[in-house]
Coordinates of C-alpha atoms in Angstrom, one line a residue:
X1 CA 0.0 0.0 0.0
X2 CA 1.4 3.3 -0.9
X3 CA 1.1 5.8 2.0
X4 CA 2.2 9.2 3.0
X5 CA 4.0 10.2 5.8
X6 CA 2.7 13.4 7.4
X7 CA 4.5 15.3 9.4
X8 CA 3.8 17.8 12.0
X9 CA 2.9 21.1 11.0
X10 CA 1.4 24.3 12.5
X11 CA -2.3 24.3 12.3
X12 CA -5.0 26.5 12.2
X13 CA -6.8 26.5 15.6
X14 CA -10.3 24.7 15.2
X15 CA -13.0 25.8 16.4
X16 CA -15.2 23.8 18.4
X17 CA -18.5 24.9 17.9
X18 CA -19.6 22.1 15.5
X19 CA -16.3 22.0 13.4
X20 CA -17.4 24.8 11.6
X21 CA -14.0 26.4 11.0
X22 CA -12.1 25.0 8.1
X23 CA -8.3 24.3 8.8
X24 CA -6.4 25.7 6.3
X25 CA -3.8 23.4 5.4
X26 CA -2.1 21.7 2.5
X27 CA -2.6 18.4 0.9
X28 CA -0.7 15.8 2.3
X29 CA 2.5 14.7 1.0
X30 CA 4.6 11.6 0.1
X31 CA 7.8 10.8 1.6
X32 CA 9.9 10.6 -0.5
X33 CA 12.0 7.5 0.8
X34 CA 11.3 4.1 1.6
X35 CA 8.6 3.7 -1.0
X36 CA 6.1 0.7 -1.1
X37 CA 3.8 -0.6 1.8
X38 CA 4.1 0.7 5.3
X39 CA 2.0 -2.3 6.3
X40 CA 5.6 -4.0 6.2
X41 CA 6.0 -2.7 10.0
X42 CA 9.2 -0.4 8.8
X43 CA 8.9 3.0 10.9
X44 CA 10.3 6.4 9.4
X45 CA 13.3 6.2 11.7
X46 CA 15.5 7.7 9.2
X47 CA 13.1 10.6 8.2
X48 CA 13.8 14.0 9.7
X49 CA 11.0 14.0 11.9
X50 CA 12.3 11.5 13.6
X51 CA 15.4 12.9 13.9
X52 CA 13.6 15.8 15.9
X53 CA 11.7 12.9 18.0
X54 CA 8.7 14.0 15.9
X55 CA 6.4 10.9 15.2
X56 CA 5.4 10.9 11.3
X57 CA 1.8 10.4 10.3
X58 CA 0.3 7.4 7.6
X59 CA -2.9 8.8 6.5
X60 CA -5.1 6.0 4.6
X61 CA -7.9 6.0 2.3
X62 CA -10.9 4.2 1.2
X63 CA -13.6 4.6 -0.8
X64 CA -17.2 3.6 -1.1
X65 CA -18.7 4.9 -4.7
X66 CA -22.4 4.6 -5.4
X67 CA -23.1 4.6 -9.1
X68 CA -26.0 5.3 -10.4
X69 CA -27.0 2.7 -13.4
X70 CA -28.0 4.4 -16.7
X71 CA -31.0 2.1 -17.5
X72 CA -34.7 3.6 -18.0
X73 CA -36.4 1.3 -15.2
X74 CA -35.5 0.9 -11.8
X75 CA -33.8 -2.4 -10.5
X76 CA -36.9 -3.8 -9.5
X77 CA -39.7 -2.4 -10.3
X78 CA -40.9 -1.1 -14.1
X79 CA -40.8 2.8 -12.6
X80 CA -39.2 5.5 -15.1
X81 CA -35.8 7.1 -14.2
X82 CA -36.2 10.6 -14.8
X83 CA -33.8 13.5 -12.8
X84 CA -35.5 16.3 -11.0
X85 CA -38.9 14.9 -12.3
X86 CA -42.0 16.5 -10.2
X87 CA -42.1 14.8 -6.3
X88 CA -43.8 11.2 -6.4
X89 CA -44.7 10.7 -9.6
X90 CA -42.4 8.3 -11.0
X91 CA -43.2 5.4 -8.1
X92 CA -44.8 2.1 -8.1
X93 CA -46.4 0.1 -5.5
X94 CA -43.4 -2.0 -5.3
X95 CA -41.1 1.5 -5.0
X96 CA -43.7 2.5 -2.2
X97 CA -43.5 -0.8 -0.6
X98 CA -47.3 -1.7 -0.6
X99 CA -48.3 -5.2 0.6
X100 CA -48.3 -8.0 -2.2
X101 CA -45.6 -6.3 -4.2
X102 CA -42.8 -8.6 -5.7
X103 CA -39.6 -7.3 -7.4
X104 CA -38.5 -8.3 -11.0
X105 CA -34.9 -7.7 -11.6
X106 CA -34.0 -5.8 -14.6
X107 CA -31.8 -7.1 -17.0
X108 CA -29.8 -3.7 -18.1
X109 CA -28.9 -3.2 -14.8
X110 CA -27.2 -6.3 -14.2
X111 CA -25.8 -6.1 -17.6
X112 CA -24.2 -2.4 -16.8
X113 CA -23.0 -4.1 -13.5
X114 CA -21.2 -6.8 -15.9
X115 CA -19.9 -5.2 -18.2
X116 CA -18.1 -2.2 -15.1
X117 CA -16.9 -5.5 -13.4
X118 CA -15.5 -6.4 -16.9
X119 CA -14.0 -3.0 -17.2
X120 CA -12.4 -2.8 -13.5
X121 CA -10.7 -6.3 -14.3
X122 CA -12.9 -7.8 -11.9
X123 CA -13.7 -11.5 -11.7
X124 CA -17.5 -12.1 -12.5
X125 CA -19.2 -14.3 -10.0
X126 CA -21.8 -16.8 -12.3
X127 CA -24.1 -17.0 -9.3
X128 CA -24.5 -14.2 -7.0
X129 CA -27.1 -13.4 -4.4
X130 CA -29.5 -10.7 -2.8
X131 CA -29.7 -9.7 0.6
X132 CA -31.8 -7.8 3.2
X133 CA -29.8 -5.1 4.6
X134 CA -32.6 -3.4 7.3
X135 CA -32.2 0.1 8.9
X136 CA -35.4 2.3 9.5
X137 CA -35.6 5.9 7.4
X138 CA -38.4 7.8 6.2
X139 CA -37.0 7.8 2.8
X140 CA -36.9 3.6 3.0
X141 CA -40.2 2.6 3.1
X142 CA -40.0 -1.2 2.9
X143 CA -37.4 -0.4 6.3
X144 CA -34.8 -2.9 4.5
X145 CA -32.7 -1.8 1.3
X146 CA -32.0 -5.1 -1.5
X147 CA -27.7 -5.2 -1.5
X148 CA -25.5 -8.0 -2.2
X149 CA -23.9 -8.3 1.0
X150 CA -22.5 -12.0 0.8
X151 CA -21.9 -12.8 -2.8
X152 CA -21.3 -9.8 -5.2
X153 CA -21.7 -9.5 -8.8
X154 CA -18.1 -8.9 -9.2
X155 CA -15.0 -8.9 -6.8
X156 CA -10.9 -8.6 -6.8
X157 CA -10.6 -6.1 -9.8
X158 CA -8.8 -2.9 -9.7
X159 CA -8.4 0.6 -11.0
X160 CA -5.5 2.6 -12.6
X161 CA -5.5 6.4 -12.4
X162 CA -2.9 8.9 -13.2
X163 CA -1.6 11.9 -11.2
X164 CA 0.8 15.1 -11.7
X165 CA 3.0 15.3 -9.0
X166 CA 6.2 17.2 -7.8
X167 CA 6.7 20.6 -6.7
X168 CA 5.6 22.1 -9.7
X169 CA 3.0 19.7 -10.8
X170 CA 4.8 18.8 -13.9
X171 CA 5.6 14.9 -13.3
X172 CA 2.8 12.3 -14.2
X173 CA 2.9 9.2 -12.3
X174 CA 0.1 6.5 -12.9
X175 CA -0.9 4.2 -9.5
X176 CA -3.5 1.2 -8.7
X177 CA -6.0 1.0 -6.2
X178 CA -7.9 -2.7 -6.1
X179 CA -11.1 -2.6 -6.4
X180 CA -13.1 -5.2 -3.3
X181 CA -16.5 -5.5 -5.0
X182 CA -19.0 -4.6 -7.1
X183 CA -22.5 -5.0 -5.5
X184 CA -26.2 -4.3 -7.4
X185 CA -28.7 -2.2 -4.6
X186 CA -31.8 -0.2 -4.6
X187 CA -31.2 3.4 -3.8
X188 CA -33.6 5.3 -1.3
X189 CA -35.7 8.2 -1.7
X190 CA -35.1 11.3 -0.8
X191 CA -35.8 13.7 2.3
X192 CA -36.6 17.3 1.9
X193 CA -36.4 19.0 4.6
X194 CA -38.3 22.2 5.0
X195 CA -36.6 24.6 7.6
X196 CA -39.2 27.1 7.5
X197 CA -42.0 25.2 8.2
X198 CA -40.0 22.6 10.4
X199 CA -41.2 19.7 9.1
X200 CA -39.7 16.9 6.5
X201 CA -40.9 15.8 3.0
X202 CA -40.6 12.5 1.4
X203 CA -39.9 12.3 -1.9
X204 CA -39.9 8.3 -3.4
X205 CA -38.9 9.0 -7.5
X206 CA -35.1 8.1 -6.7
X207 CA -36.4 5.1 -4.5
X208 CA -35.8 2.0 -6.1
X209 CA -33.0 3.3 -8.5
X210 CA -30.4 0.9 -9.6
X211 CA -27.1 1.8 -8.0
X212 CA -23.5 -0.2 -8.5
X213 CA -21.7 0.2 -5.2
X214 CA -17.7 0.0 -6.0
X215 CA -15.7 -0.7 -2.8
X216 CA -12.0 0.4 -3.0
X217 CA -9.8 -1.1 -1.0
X218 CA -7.9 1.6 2.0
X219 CA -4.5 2.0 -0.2
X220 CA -4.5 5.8 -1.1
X221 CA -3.2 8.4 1.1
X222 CA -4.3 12.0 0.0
X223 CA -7.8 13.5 -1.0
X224 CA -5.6 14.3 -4.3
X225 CA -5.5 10.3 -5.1
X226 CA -9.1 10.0 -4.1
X227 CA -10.0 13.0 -6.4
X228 CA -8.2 11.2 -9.6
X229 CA -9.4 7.6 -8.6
X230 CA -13.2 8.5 -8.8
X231 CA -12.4 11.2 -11.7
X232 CA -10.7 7.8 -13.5
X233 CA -13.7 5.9 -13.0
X234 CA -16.7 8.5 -13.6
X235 CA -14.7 8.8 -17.1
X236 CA -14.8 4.8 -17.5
X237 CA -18.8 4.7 -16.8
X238 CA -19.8 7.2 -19.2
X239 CA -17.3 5.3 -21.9
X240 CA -19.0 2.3 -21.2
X241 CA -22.4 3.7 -20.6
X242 CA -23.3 2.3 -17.7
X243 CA -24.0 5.3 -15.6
X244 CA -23.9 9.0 -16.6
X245 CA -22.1 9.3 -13.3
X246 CA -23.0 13.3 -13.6
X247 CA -22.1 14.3 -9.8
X248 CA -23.7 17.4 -9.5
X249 CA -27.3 14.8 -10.5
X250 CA -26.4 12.9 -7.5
X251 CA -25.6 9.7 -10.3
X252 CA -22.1 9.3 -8.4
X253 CA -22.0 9.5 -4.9
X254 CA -18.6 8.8 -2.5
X255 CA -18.1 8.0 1.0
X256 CA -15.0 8.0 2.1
X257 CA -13.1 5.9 4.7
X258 CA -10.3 8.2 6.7
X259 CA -7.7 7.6 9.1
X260 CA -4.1 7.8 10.4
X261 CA -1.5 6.3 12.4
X262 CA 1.9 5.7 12.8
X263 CA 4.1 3.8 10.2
X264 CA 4.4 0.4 11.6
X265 CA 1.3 0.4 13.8
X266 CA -2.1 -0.8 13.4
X267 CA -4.5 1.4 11.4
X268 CA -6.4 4.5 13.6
X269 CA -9.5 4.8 14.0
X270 CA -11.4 5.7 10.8
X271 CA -14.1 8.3 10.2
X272 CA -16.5 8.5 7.3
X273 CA -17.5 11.5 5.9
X274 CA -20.6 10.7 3.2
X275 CA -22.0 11.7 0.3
X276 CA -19.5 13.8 -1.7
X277 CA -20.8 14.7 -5.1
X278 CA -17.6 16.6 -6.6
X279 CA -14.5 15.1 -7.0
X280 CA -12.3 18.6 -5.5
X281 CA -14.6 18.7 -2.6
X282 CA -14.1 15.1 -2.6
X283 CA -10.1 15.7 -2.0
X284 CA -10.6 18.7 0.5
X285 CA -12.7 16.8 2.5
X286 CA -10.0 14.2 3.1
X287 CA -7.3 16.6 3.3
X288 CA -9.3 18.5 5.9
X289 CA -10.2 15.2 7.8
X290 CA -6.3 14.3 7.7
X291 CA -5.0 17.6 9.2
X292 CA -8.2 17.2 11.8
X293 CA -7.4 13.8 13.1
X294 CA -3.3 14.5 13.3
X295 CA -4.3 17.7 15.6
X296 CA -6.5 15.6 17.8
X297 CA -4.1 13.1 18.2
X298 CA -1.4 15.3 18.5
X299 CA -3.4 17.3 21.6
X300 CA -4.0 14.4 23.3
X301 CA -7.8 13.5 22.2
X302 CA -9.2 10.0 20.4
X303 CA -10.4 10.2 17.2
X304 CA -14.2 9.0 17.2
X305 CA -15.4 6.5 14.9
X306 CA -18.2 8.8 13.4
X307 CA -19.9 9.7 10.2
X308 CA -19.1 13.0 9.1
X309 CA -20.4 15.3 6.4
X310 CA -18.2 17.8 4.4
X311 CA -19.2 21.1 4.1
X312 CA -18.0 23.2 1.1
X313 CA -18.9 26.5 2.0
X314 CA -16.4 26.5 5.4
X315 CA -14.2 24.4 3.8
X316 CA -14.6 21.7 7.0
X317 CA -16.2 17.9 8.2
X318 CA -19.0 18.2 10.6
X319 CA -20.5 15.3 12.6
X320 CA -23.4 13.8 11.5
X321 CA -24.0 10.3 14.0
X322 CA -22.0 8.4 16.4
X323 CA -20.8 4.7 14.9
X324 CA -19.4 3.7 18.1
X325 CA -21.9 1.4 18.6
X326 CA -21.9 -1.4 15.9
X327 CA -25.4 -0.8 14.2
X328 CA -26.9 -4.4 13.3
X329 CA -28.5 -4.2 9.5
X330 CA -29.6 -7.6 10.2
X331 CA -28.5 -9.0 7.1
X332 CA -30.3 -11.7 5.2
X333 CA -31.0 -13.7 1.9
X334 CA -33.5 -11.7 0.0
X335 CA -36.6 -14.6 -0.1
X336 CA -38.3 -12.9 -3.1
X337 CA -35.2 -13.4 -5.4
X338 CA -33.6 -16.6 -6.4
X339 CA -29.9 -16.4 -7.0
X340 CA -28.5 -14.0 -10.0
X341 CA -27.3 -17.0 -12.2
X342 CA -24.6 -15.6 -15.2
X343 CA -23.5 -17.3 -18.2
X344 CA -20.0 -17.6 -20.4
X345 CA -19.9 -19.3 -23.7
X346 CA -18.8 -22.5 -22.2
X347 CA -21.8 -22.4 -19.7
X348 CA -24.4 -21.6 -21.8
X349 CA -27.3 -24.2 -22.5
X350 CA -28.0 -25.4 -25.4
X351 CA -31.3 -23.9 -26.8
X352 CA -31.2 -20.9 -24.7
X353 CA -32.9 -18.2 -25.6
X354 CA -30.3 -15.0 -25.3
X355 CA -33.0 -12.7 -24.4
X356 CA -33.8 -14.5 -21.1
X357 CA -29.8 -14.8 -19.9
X358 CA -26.9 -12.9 -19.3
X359 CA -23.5 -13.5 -21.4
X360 CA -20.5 -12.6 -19.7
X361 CA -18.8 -12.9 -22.9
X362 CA -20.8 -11.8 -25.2
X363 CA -20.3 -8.3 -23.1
X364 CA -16.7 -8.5 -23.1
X365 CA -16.2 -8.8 -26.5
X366 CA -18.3 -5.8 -26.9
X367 CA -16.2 -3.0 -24.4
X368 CA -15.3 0.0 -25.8
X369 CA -12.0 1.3 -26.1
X370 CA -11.4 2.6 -22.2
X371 CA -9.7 6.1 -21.2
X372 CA -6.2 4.4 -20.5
X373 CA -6.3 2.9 -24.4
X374 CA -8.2 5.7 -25.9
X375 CA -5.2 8.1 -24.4
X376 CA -2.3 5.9 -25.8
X377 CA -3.8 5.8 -29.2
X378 CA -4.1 10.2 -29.2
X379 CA -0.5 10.2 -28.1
X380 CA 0.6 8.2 -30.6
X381 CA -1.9 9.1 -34.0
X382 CA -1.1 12.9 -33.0
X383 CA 2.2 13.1 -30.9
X384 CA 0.5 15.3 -28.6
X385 CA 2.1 15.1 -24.9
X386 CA 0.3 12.5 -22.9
X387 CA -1.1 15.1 -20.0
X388 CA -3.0 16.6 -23.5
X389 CA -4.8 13.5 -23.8
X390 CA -6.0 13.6 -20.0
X391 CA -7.3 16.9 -20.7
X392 CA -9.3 15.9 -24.1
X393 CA -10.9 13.1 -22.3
X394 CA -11.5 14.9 -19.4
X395 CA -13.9 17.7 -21.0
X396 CA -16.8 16.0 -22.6
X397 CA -17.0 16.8 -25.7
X398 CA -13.5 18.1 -26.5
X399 CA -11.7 14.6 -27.6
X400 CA -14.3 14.3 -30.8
X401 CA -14.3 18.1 -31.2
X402 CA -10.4 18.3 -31.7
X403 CA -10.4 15.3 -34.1
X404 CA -12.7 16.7 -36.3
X405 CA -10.9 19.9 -36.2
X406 CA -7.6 17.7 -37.1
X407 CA -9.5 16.3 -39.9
X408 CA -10.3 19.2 -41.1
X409 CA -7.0 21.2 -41.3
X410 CA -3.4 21.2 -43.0
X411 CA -2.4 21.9 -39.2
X412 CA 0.1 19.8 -37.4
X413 CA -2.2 18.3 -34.6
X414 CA 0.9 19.4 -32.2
X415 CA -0.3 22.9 -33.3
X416 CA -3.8 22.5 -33.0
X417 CA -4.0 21.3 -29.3
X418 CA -2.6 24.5 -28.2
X419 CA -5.4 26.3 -29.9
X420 CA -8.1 23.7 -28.2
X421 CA -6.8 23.4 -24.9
X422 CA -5.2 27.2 -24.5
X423 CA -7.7 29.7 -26.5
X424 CA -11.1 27.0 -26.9
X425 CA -11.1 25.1 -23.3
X426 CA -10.0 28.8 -21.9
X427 CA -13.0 30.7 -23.0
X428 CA -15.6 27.9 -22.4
X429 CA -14.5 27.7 -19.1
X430 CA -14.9 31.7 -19.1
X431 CA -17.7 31.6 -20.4
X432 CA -18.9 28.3 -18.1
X433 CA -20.0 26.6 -21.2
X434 CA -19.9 22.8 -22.3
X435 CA -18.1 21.7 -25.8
X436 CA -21.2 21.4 -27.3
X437 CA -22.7 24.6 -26.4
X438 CA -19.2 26.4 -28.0
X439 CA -20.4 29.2 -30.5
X440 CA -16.9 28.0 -32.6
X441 CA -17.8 25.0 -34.6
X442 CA -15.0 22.5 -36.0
X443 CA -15.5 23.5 -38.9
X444 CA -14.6 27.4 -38.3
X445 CA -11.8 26.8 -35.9
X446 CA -10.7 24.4 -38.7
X447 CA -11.2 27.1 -41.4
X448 CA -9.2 29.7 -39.0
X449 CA -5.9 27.3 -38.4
X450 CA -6.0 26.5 -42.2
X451 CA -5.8 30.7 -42.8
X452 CA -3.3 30.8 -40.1
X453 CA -1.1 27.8 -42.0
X454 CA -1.0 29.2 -45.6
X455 CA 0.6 32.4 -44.1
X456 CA -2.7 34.1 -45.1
X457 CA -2.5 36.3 -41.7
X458 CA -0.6 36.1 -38.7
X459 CA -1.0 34.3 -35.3
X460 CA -2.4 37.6 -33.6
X461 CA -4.8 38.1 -36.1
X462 CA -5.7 34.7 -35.8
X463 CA -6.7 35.3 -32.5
X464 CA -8.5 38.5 -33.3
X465 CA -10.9 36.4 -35.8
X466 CA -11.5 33.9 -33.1
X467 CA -12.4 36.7 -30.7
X468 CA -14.9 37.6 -33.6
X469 CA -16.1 34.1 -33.7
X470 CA -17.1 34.0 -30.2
X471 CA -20.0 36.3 -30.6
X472 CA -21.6 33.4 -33.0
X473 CA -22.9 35.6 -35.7
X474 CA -22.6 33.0 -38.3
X475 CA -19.5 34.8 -39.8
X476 CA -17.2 32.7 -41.9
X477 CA -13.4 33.2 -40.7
X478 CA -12.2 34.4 -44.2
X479 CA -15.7 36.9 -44.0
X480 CA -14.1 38.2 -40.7
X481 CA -10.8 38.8 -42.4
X482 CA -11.7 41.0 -45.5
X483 CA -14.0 43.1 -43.2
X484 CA -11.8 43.6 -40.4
X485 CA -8.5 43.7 -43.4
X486 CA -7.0 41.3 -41.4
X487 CA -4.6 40.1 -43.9
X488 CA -0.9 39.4 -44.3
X489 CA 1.1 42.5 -45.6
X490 CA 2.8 41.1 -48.1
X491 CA 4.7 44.0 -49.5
X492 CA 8.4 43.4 -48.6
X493 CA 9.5 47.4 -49.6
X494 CA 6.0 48.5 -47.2
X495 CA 7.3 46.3 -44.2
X496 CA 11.1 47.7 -44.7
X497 CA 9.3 51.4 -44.4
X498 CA 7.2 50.1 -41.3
X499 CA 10.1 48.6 -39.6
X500 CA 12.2 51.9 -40.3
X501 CA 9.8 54.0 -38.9
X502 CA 8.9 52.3 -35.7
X503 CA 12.7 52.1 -35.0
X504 CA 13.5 56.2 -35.8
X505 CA 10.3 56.6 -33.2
X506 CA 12.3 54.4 -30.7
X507 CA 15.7 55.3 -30.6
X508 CA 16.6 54.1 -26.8
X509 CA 15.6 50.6 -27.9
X510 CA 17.6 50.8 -30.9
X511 CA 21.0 52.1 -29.1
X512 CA 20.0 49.1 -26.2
X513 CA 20.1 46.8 -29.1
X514 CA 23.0 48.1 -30.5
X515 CA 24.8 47.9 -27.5
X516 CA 24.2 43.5 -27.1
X517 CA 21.0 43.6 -25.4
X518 CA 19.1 41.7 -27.7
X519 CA 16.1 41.2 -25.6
X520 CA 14.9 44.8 -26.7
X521 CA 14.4 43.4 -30.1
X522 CA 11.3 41.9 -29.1
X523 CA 9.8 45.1 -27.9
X524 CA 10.4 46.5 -31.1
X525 CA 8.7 43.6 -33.1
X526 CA 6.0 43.7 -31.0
X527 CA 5.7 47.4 -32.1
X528 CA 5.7 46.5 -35.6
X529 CA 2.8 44.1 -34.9
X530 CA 0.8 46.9 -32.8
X531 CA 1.5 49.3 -35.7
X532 CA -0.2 46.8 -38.1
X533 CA -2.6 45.4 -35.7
X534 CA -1.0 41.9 -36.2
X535 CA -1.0 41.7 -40.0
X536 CA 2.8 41.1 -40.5
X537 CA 4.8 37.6 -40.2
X538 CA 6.7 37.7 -36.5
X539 CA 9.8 36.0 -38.1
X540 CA 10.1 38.1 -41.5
X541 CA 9.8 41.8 -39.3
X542 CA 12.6 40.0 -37.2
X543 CA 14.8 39.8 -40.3
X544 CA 13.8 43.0 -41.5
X545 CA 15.0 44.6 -38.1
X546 CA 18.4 42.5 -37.2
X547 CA 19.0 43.3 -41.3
X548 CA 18.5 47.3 -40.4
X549 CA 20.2 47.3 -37.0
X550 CA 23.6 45.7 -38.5
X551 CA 23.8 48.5 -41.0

């Protein structure tokens, strides 16, 4: 298990009514010897802080991620699925939990399951079964939820994800977290609660929902991990499809598992804090709960095995319940469901009809090309840097959007990723707008480059048509040119009489020149472009200039 050591480190005084004040700390950090499991036993004796007599810190991580199953039905029950849909009116009896009611088990959302175990490099179990997992809400009618608590769908896979680390963010480093299980299980409704009037609504649409819980086993250290774990996997869903795992629609939910202790010793006691929907308040939550348990321990107080909710506005993890006392869900085999039975190639009966069973291999051939493949193959068709590729698979949208720009142009695709990524993804995120929603088509931006590479105008007024672009008037790039004159000077004896007048106007940065400070020059060429408003080539005004200057 890779852990890090944290050291001690002057803290923020918390305050104590509630854990309402945020401690304002960094992220935690690895040491940077001795890599490898710390559940080897070897303390940090060598590390400076325990040189000082300072005990280092092992901060560990797991995570609990409830996906929510793109499918139109609910697991068990023929109810629609439809976000933000008006209160109670997407629920059946079943979904209500009226007498008589039995639940039929729908087939997408053990497929989805499948096919995410598939994807994980999880081992499908053929026969897994349904449980009874009881604890009383409002927003649980039946006052049991339907898991699979003793035999999941799929166990013993595992996840890579990818990182930037070092002190200026510039290294990428790829680690694995193994993935325990992957379980199929109703989600509850959901409370409202109404302040005002003092009172608590119940709303039942999002009861019943098919969710994938993916259980991560405690081997990541920082909230910065956590962050790129679930931001790894929420990209795999929505390749495969099997859950939109949009987080601000509640579709992927994580609970995470925190605590720390010394290298060598047994694990502390661990706090969860529940039902983060965004993967950065996912990683200051942990960081937060990190630096909160080290200063409790470190003043001489226990750390409570508690649930704990993180709130983003202060910045801190509040308690929610007490967990000291084991709560007994009472598990048991769920009598209205006979055992999930799966099939291979090998397995399957002859005769069957395909419609009534689930192929395990029949889904596998059919997986999509995941993030990690997809990402090798841009590296290597385009030669962009691989940290490029995170970021066009990243951004919905942008991955297809910059291949059909590619097809589109005489552009070297190195070229046209810093146009995406610096002057596109900058003003959408401006501008708090989706890929889709971009008022610069392909086709325009493609239109643009293809001016900029024939030498037709420069890179500045390249940027100036793109700012024209923005406003989505339906102008074509060359249309934008002619009106705004936009075009490459051309004239070699005009450019000689621009250059020579924008130096006789700036004589202290021709005698700097002069005198070997050849910084200057690029003052002076970026004279040349203000005087033309960026019609002139960068690299023939240069020559122009160092050809005047040596006379």
């Amino acid at each position: 298990m890779a852990a890090s050591i944290l050291r001690r480190s002057l803290l923020t005084p918390r305050c104590r009514a509630g854990d309402v004040a945020a401690l304002h700390s960094g992220p935690s950090r690895r040491r940077a010897q001795a890599p490898g499991p710390i559940a080897s036993g070897r303390r940090a004796a060598n590390s400076p802080a325990g040189e000082r007599g300072v005990a280092p810190w092992v901060a560990v991580v797991g995570l609990e991620i409830h996906a929510q199953i793109s499918s139109n039905s609910k697991l068990f029950s023929g109810s629609q699925v439809q976000f933000a849909a008006p209160p109670n009116s997407l629920v059946s009896f079943f979904d209500a939990s009226l007498p008589g009611t039995l639940p039929a088990l729908n087939r997408r959302c053990v497929e989805a399951a499948v096919m995410t175990g598939l994807a994980l490099n999880c081992s499908i179990n053929k026969k897994s079964l349904f449980d009874r997992k009881h604890y009383f809400y409002a927003d649980l009618p039946a006052g049991y939820q339907i898991t699979q608590q003793r035999l999941p769908v799929a166990v013993n896979g595992s996840l890579s994800y990818s990182l930037c680390v070092g002190r200026k963010k510039n290294q990428m480093v790829t680690r694995t977290v193994r993935i325990k299980q992957i379980q199929l299980e109703q989600d509850s409704g959901k409370s409202l609660h109404d302040d005002i009037r003092s009172q608590t609504l119940i709303d039942l649409n999002r009861a019943g929902v098919g969710l994938m819980e993916v259980v991560m086993e405690p081997e990541m250290s920082s909230g910065e991990e956590a962050a790129a774990a679930v931001r790894e996997l929420q990209l795999i869903l929505q390749t495969l499809g099997s859950s939109q795992a949009i987080m601000a629609e509640g579709q992927l939910r994580v609970d995470a598992n925190v605590s720390v202790h010394h290298p060598g010793e047994a694990y502390g006691v661990r706090t969860e804090v529940k039902n983060i929907n965004s993967a950065r308040f996912l990683a200051r939550a942990i960081d937060y709960e990190i630096q909160r348990q080290i200063k409790e321990l470190e003043n001489g107080g226990t750390v409570m095995n508690e649930t704990r909710a993180f709130d983003f506005k202060l910045g801190c993890t509040i308690p929610m319940r007490d967990k000291e006392g084991k709560q007994d869900y009472r598990f048991m085999p769920e009598p209205n469901l006979p055992p999930l039975i799966l099939y291979d190639t090998k397995s399957l009966p002859a005769n069957t009809n395909h419609q009534q069973v689930v192929n395990i291999d029949w889904i596998r051939e059919r997986l999509p090309d995941l993030p990690s493949v997809r990402r090798v193959k841009l590296v290597e068709q385009y030669g962009i840097l691989p940290e490029h590729s995170f970021t066009l698979l990243n951004e919905d949208g942008l991955m297809e959007f910059f291949e059909s720009v590619v097809r589109q142009t005489q552009m070297n695709p190195k070229k046209v990723i810093g146009w995406i990524l610096n002057d596109m993804l900058g003003y959408l995120k401006q501008h708090n707008l989706k890929v889709k929603e971009s008022p610069v088509s392909s086709l325009f931006l493609a239109d643009l480059l293809n001016l900029l590479e024939r030498g037709t105008i420069s890179s500045s007024a390249a940027k100036q048509v793109l700012e024209e672009l923005w406003k989505g008037e339906g102008k074509t790039p060359l249309q934008i040119v002619k009106e705004k004159k936009l075009e490459l000077i051309q004239d070699q004896q005009e450019l000689e009489q621009i250059c020579q007048a924008v130096m006789e106007g700036h004589q202290e940065e021709v005698m700097e020149i002069k005198k070997g400070n050849q910084k200057v020059l690029n003052k002076l060429i970026g004279l040349v472009q203000r005087t033309t408003r960026g019609r002139v080539d960068p690299v023939l005004v240069k020559q122009i200039l160092e050809k005047r200057l040596s006379q």
